[in-house]
Short mmCIF file of C-alpha atoms in Angstrom, two decimals:
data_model
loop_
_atom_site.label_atom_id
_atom_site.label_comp_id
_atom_site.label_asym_id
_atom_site.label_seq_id
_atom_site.Cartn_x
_atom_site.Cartn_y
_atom_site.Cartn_z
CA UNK A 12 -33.80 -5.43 -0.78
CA UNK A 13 -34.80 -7.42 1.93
CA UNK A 14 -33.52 -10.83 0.64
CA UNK A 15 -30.29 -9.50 -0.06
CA UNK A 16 -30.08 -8.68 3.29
CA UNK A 17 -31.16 -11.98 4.18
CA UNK A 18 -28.33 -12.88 2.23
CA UNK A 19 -25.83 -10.84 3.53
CA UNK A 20 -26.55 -11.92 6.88
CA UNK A 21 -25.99 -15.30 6.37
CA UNK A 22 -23.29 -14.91 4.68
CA UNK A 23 -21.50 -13.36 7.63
CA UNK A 24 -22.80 -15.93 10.01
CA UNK A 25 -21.13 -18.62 7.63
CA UNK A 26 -18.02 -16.46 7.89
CA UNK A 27 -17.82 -16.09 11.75
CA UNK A 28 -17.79 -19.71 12.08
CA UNK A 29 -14.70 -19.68 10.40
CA UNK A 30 -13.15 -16.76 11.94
CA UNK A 31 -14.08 -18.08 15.36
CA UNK A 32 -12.48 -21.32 14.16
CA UNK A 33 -15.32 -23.84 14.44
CA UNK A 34 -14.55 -24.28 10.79
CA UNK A 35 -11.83 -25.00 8.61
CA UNK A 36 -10.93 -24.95 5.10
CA UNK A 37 -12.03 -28.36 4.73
CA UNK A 38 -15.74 -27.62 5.12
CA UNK A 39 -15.58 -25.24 1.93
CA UNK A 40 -14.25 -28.16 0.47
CA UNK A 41 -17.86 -30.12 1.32
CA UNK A 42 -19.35 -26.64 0.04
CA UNK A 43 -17.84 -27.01 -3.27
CA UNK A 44 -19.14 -30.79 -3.80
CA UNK A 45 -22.96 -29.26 -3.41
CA UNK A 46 -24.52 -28.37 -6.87
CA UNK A 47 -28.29 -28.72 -7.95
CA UNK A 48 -28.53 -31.69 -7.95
CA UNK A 49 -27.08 -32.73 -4.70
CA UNK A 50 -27.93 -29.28 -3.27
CA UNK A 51 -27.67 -30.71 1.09
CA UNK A 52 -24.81 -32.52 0.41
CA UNK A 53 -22.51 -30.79 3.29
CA UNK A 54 -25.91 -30.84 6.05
CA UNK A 55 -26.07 -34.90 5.15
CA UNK A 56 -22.14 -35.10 5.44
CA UNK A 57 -22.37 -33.55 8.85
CA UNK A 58 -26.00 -35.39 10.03
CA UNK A 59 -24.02 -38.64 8.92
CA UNK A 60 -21.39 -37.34 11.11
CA UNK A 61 -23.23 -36.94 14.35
CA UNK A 62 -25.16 -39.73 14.07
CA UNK A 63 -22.34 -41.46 13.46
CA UNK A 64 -20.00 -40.16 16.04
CA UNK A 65 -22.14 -40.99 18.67
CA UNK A 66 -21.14 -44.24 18.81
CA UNK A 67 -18.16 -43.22 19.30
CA UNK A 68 -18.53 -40.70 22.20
CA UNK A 69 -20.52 -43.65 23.89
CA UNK A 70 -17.56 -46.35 23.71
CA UNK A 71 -15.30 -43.81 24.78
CA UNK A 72 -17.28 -42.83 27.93
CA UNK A 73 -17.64 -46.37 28.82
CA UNK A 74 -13.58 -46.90 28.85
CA UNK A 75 -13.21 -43.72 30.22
CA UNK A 76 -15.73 -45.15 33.68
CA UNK A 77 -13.01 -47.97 33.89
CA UNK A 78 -11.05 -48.44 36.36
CA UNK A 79 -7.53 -49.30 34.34
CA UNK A 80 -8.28 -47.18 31.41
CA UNK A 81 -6.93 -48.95 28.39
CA UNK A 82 -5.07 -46.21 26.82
CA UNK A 83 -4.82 -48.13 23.24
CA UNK A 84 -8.12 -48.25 22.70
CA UNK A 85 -8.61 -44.94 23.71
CA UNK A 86 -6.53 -43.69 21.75
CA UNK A 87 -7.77 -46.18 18.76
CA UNK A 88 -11.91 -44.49 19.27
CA UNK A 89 -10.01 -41.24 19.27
CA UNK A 90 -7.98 -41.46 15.84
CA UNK A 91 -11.72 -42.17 14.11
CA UNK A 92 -13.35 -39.64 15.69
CA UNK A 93 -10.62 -37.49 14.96
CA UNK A 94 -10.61 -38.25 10.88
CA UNK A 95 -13.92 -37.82 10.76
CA UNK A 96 -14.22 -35.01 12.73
CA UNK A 97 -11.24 -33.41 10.13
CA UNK A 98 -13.11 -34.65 6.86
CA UNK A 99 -15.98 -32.38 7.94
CA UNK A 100 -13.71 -29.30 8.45
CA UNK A 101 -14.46 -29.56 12.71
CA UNK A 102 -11.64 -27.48 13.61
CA UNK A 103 -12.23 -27.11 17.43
CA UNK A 104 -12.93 -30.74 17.58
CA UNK A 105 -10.47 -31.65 16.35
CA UNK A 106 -7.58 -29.78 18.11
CA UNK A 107 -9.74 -31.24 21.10
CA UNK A 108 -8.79 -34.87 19.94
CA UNK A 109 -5.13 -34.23 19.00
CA UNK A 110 -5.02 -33.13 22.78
CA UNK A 111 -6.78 -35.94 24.03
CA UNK A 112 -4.54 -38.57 22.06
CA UNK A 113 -1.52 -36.61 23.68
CA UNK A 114 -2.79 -37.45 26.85
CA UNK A 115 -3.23 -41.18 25.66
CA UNK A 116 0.20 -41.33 24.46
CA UNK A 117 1.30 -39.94 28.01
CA UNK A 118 -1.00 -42.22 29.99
CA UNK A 119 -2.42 -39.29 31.65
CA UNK A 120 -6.44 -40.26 32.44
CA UNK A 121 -7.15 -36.96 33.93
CA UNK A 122 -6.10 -35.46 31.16
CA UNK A 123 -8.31 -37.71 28.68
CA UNK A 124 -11.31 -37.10 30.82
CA UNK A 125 -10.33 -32.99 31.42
CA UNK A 126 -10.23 -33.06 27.72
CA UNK A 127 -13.01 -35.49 26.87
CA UNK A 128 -15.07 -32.92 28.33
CA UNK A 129 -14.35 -29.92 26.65
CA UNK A 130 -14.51 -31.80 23.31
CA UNK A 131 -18.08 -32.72 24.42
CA UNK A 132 -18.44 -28.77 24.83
CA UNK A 133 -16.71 -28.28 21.32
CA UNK A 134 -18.64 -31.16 20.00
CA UNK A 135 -21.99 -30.04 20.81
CA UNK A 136 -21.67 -26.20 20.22
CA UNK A 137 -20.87 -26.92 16.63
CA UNK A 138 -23.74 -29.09 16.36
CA UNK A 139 -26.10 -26.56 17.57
CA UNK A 140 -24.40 -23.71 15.33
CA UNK A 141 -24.10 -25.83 12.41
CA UNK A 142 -28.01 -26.87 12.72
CA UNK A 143 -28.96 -23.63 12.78
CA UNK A 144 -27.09 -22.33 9.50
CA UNK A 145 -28.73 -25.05 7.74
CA UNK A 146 -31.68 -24.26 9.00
CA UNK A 147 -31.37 -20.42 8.25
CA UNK A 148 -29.53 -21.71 4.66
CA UNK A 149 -32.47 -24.16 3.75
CA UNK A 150 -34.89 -20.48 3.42
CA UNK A 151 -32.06 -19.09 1.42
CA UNK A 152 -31.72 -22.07 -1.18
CA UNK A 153 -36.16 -21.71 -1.37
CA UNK A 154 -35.31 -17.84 -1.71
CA UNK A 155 -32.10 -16.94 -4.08
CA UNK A 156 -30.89 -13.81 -3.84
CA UNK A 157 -31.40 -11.56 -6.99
CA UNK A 158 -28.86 -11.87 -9.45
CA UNK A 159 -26.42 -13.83 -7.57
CA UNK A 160 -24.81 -17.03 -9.25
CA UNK A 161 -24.47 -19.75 -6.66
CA UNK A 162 -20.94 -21.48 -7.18
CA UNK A 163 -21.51 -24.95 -8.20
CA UNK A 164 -18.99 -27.85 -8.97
CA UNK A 165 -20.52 -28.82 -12.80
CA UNK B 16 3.59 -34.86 -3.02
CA UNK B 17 6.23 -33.45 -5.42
CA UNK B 18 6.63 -37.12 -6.76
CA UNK B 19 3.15 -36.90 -8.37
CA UNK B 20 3.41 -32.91 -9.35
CA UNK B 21 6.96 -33.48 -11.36
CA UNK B 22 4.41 -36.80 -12.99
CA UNK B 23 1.60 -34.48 -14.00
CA UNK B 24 3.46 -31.45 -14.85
CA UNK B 25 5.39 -34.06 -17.45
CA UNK B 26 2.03 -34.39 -19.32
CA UNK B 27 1.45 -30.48 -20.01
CA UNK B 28 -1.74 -29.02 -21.02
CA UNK B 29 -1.80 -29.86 -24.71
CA UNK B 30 -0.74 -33.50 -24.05
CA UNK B 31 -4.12 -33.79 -21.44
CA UNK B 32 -5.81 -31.49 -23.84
CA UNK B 33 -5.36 -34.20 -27.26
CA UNK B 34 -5.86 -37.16 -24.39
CA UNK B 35 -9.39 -35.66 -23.23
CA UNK B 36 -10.52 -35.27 -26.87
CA UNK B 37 -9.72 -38.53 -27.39
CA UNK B 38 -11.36 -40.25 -24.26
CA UNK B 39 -13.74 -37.71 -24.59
CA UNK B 40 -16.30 -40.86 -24.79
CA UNK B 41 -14.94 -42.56 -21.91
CA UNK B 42 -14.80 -40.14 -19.64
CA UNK B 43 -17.47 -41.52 -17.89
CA UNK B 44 -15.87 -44.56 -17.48
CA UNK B 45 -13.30 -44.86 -14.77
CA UNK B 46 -14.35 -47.17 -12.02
CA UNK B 47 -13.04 -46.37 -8.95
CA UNK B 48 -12.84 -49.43 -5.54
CA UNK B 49 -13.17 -46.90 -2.53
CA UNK B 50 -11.90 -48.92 0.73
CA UNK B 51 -12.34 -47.01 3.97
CA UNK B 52 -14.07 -48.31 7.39
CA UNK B 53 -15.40 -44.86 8.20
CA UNK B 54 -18.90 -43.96 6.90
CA UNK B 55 -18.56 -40.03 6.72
CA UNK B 56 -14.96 -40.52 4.33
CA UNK B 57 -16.67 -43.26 2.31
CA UNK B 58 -19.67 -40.64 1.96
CA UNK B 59 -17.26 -37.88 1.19
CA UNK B 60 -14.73 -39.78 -1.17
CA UNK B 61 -17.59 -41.16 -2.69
CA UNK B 62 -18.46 -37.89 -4.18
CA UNK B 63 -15.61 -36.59 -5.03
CA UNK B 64 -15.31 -39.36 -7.43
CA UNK B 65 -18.44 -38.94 -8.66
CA UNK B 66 -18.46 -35.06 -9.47
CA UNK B 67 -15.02 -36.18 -11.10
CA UNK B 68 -16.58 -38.40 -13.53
CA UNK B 69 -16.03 -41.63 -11.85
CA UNK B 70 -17.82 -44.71 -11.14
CA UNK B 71 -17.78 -45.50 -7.61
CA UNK B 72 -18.09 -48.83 -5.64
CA UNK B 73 -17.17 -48.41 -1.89
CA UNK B 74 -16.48 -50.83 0.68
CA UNK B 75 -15.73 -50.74 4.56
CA UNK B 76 -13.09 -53.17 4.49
CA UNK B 77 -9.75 -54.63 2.51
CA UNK B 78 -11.68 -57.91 3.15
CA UNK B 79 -14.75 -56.72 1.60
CA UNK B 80 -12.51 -55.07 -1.21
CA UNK B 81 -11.01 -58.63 -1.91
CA UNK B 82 -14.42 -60.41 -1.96
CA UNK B 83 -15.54 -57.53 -4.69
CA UNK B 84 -12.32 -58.07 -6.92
CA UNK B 85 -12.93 -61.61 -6.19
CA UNK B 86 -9.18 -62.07 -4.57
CA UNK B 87 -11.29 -63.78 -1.44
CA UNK B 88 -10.64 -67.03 -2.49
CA UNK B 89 -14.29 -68.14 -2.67
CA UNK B 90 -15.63 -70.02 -5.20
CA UNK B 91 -17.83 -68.65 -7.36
CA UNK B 92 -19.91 -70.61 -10.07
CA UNK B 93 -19.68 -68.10 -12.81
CA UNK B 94 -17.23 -65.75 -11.77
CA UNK B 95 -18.30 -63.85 -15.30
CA UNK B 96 -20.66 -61.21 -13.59
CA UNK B 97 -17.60 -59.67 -11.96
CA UNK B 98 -15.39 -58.71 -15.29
CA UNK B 99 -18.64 -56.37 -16.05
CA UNK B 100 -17.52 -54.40 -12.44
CA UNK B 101 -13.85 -54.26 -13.82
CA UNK B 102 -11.91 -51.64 -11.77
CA UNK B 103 -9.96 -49.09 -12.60
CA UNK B 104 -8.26 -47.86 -9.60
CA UNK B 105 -8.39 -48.55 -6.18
CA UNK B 106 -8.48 -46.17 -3.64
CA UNK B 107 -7.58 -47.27 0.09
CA UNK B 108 -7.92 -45.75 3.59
CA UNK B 109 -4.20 -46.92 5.50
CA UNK B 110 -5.75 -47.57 9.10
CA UNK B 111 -8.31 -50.10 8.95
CA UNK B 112 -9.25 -52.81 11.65
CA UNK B 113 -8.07 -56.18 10.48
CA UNK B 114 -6.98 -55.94 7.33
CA UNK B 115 -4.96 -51.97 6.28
CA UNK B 116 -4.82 -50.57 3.06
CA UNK B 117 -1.18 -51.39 3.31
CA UNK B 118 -2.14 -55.37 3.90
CA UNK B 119 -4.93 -54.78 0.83
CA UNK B 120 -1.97 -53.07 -1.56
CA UNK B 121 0.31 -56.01 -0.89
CA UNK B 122 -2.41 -58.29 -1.95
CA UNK B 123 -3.21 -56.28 -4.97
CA UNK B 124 0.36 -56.32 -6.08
CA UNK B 125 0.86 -60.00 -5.34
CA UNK B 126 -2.45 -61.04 -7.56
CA UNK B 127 -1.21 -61.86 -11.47
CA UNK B 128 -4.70 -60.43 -12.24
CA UNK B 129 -4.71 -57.39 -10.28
CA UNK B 130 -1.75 -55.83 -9.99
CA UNK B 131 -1.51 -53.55 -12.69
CA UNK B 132 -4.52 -51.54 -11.00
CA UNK B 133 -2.98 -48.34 -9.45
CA UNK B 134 -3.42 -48.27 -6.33
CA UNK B 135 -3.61 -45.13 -4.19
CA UNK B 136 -3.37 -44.65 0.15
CA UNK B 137 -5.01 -42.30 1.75
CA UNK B 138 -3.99 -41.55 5.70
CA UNK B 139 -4.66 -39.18 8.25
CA UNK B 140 -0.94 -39.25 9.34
CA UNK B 141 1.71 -37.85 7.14
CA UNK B 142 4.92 -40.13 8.20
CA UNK B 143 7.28 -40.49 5.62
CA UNK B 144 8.24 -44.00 6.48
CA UNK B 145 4.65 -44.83 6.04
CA UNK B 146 4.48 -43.20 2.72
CA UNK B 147 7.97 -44.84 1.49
CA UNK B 148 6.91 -48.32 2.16
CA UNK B 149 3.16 -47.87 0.21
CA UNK B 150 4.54 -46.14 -2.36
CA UNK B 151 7.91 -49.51 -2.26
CA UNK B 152 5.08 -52.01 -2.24
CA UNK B 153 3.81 -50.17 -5.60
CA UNK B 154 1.51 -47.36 -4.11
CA UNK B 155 0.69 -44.70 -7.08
CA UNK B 156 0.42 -42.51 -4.78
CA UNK B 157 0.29 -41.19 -0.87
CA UNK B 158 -3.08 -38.60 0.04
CA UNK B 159 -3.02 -37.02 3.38
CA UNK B 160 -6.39 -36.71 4.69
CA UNK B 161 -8.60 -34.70 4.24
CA UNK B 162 -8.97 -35.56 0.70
CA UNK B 163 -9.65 -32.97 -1.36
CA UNK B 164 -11.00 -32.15 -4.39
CA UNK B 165 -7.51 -31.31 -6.12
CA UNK B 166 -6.00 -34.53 -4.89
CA UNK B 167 -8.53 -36.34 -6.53
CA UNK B 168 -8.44 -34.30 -9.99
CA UNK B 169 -4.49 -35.08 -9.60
CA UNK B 170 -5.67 -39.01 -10.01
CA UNK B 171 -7.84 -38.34 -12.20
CA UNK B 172 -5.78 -36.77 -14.53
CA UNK B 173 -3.33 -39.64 -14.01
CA UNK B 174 -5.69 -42.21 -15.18
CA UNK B 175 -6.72 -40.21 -17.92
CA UNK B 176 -2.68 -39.40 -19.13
CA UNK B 177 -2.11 -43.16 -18.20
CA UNK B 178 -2.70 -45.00 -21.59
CA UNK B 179 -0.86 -42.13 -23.59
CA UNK B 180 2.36 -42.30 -21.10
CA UNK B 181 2.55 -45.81 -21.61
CA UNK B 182 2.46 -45.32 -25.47
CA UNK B 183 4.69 -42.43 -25.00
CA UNK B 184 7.31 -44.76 -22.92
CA UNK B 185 7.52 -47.33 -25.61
CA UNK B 186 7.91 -44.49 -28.17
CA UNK B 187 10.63 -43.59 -26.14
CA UNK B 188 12.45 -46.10 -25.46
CA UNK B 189 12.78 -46.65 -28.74
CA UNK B 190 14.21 -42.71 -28.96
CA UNK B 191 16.46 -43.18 -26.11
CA UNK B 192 18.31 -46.01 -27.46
CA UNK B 193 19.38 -43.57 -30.67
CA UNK B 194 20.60 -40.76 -28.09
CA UNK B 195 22.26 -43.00 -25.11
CA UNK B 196 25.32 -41.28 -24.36
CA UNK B 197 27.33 -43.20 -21.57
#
């Protein structure tokens, strides 16, 4: 009784990142490439991510303390982050980048940095609510609900 | 893209059906030449391959994609451990630094030993100029990121039907020359 609970609750906090649009379709996509033998496959895709995005955030912060921002390359840093950012189904983050690349296209630095900021925000709030399903997710793989088949990709 | 649907839908279920039981051995054995500069797509594309029953080699650049094909120009003293790595089907990312998947397709298509390998594009940006010329210079076909895992079974499927079409075409020819009506 209790596990199925378990279950049921973190099943709905799976769903409210999607309904509160952290998420898009494209993460269920990851979901459906984990099976039993590659059971963390979306938490590596999105560790990979962060790590890997990083880099990113830091060259754009750099240009961004310039005095003639160089709107190109901007805009260059930006279209990566922004396709990674969409393989891993980061819907906020990604509307964040679109914006900022309008602003790039536009020449407007206050707008890159206005909107640098807030995908910072975006950025970092799904990294703390996607760490935390994970975590919450890794007891549920150690405990399986009773009865339930787990949808796996053969 | 409705170019590839109208392809696929050609080959109904009974066609892929016989095909499968045929190839039912070599399955296993597409080998797929993944080219994309960013780590989380090759990750990603890499397993979609894979749970779709392909081999996968993937590389961060068109230039590192050349070097594996051996299109680099290098020399190589016994170029013969290569043809055991033959590929299949290359799969390119469009915006790369120094070299894009358009620049690797063109070099595909120009090489006498490579160019029958399908080659497929994959881009963030869906601009139908962009997907006219890949698919111009000989492109099999255009995938707006993010890939997915139906885009990927569409290619699949492809390179399974891809023996039997060209069978089927000479067969056909053949028929269309009896019922050519001007």
């Amino acid at each position: 009784m209790e596990r199925n609970h378990f279950h049921r609750q973190l099943a709905l906090t799976r769903q409210s990142l999607f309904d509160q649009g952290f998420l898009d379709e494209q993460f269920i996509q990851l979901e459906e490439l984990q099976d039993d033998a590659n059971p963390n496959f979306v938490e590596e895709v999105v560790t990979l991510y962060y790590r890997d995005s990083a880099r990113l955030i830091h060259n754009i912060e750099q240009e961004l303390e310039k005095s003639n921002l160089d709107f190109n390359k901007l805009d260059s840093y930006m279209h990566q982050f922004k396709g990674s950012s969409s393989s891993i189904g980061a819907k906020k983050v990604k509307a964040e980048c679109s914006l900022f690349r309008e602003y790039c296209r536009t020449g407007n630095g206050e707008g890159c940095m206005r909107s640098f900021q807030q995908l910072k925000k975006e950025y970092s709030t799904l990294k703390k609510k996607l760490e935390a399903y994970f975590q919450v997710e890794q007891v549920g793989q150690v405990h399986p609900p009773h009865s339930k088949l787990k949808s796996f990709v053969v | 893209m409705s170019r590839n649907s109208v392809a696929s839908m050609r080959w109904r279920s009974e066609m892929i059906d016989d095909m499968i039981l045929s190839l039912s051995g070599d399955q296993d054995d597409v080998h797929v030449l993944a080219v994309d500069d960013s780590l989380v797509d090759r990750k990603v594309i890499e397993r979609l391959l894979k749970i779709s029953s392909c081999k996968v080699t993937a590389v961060d650049s068109g230039i590192r994609a050349l070097e594996f094909l051996g299109l680099d120009g290098e020399k190589r003293t016994s170029g013969d451990g290569l043809d055991s790595l033959k590929v299949d089907l290359i799969i390119t990312d469009y915006c790369m630094p120094e070299m894009t998947g358009y620049e690797l397709l063109k070099k595909i298509k120009q090489s006498s030993t490579f160019r029958e390998i399908p080659v497929v594009i994959m881009s963030s940006e869906n601009i139908m100029a962009r997907i006219d010329r890949c698919l111009e210079e000989g492109a099999e076909d255009f995938i707006v990121k993010p890939v997915k895992l139906s885009d990927v079974k569409r290619i699949r499927d492809y390179m399974a039907t891809r023996d039997i079409r060209a069978r089927k075409d000479e067969e056909g020819s053949n028929f269309n020359k009896r019922e050519v009506t001007p």
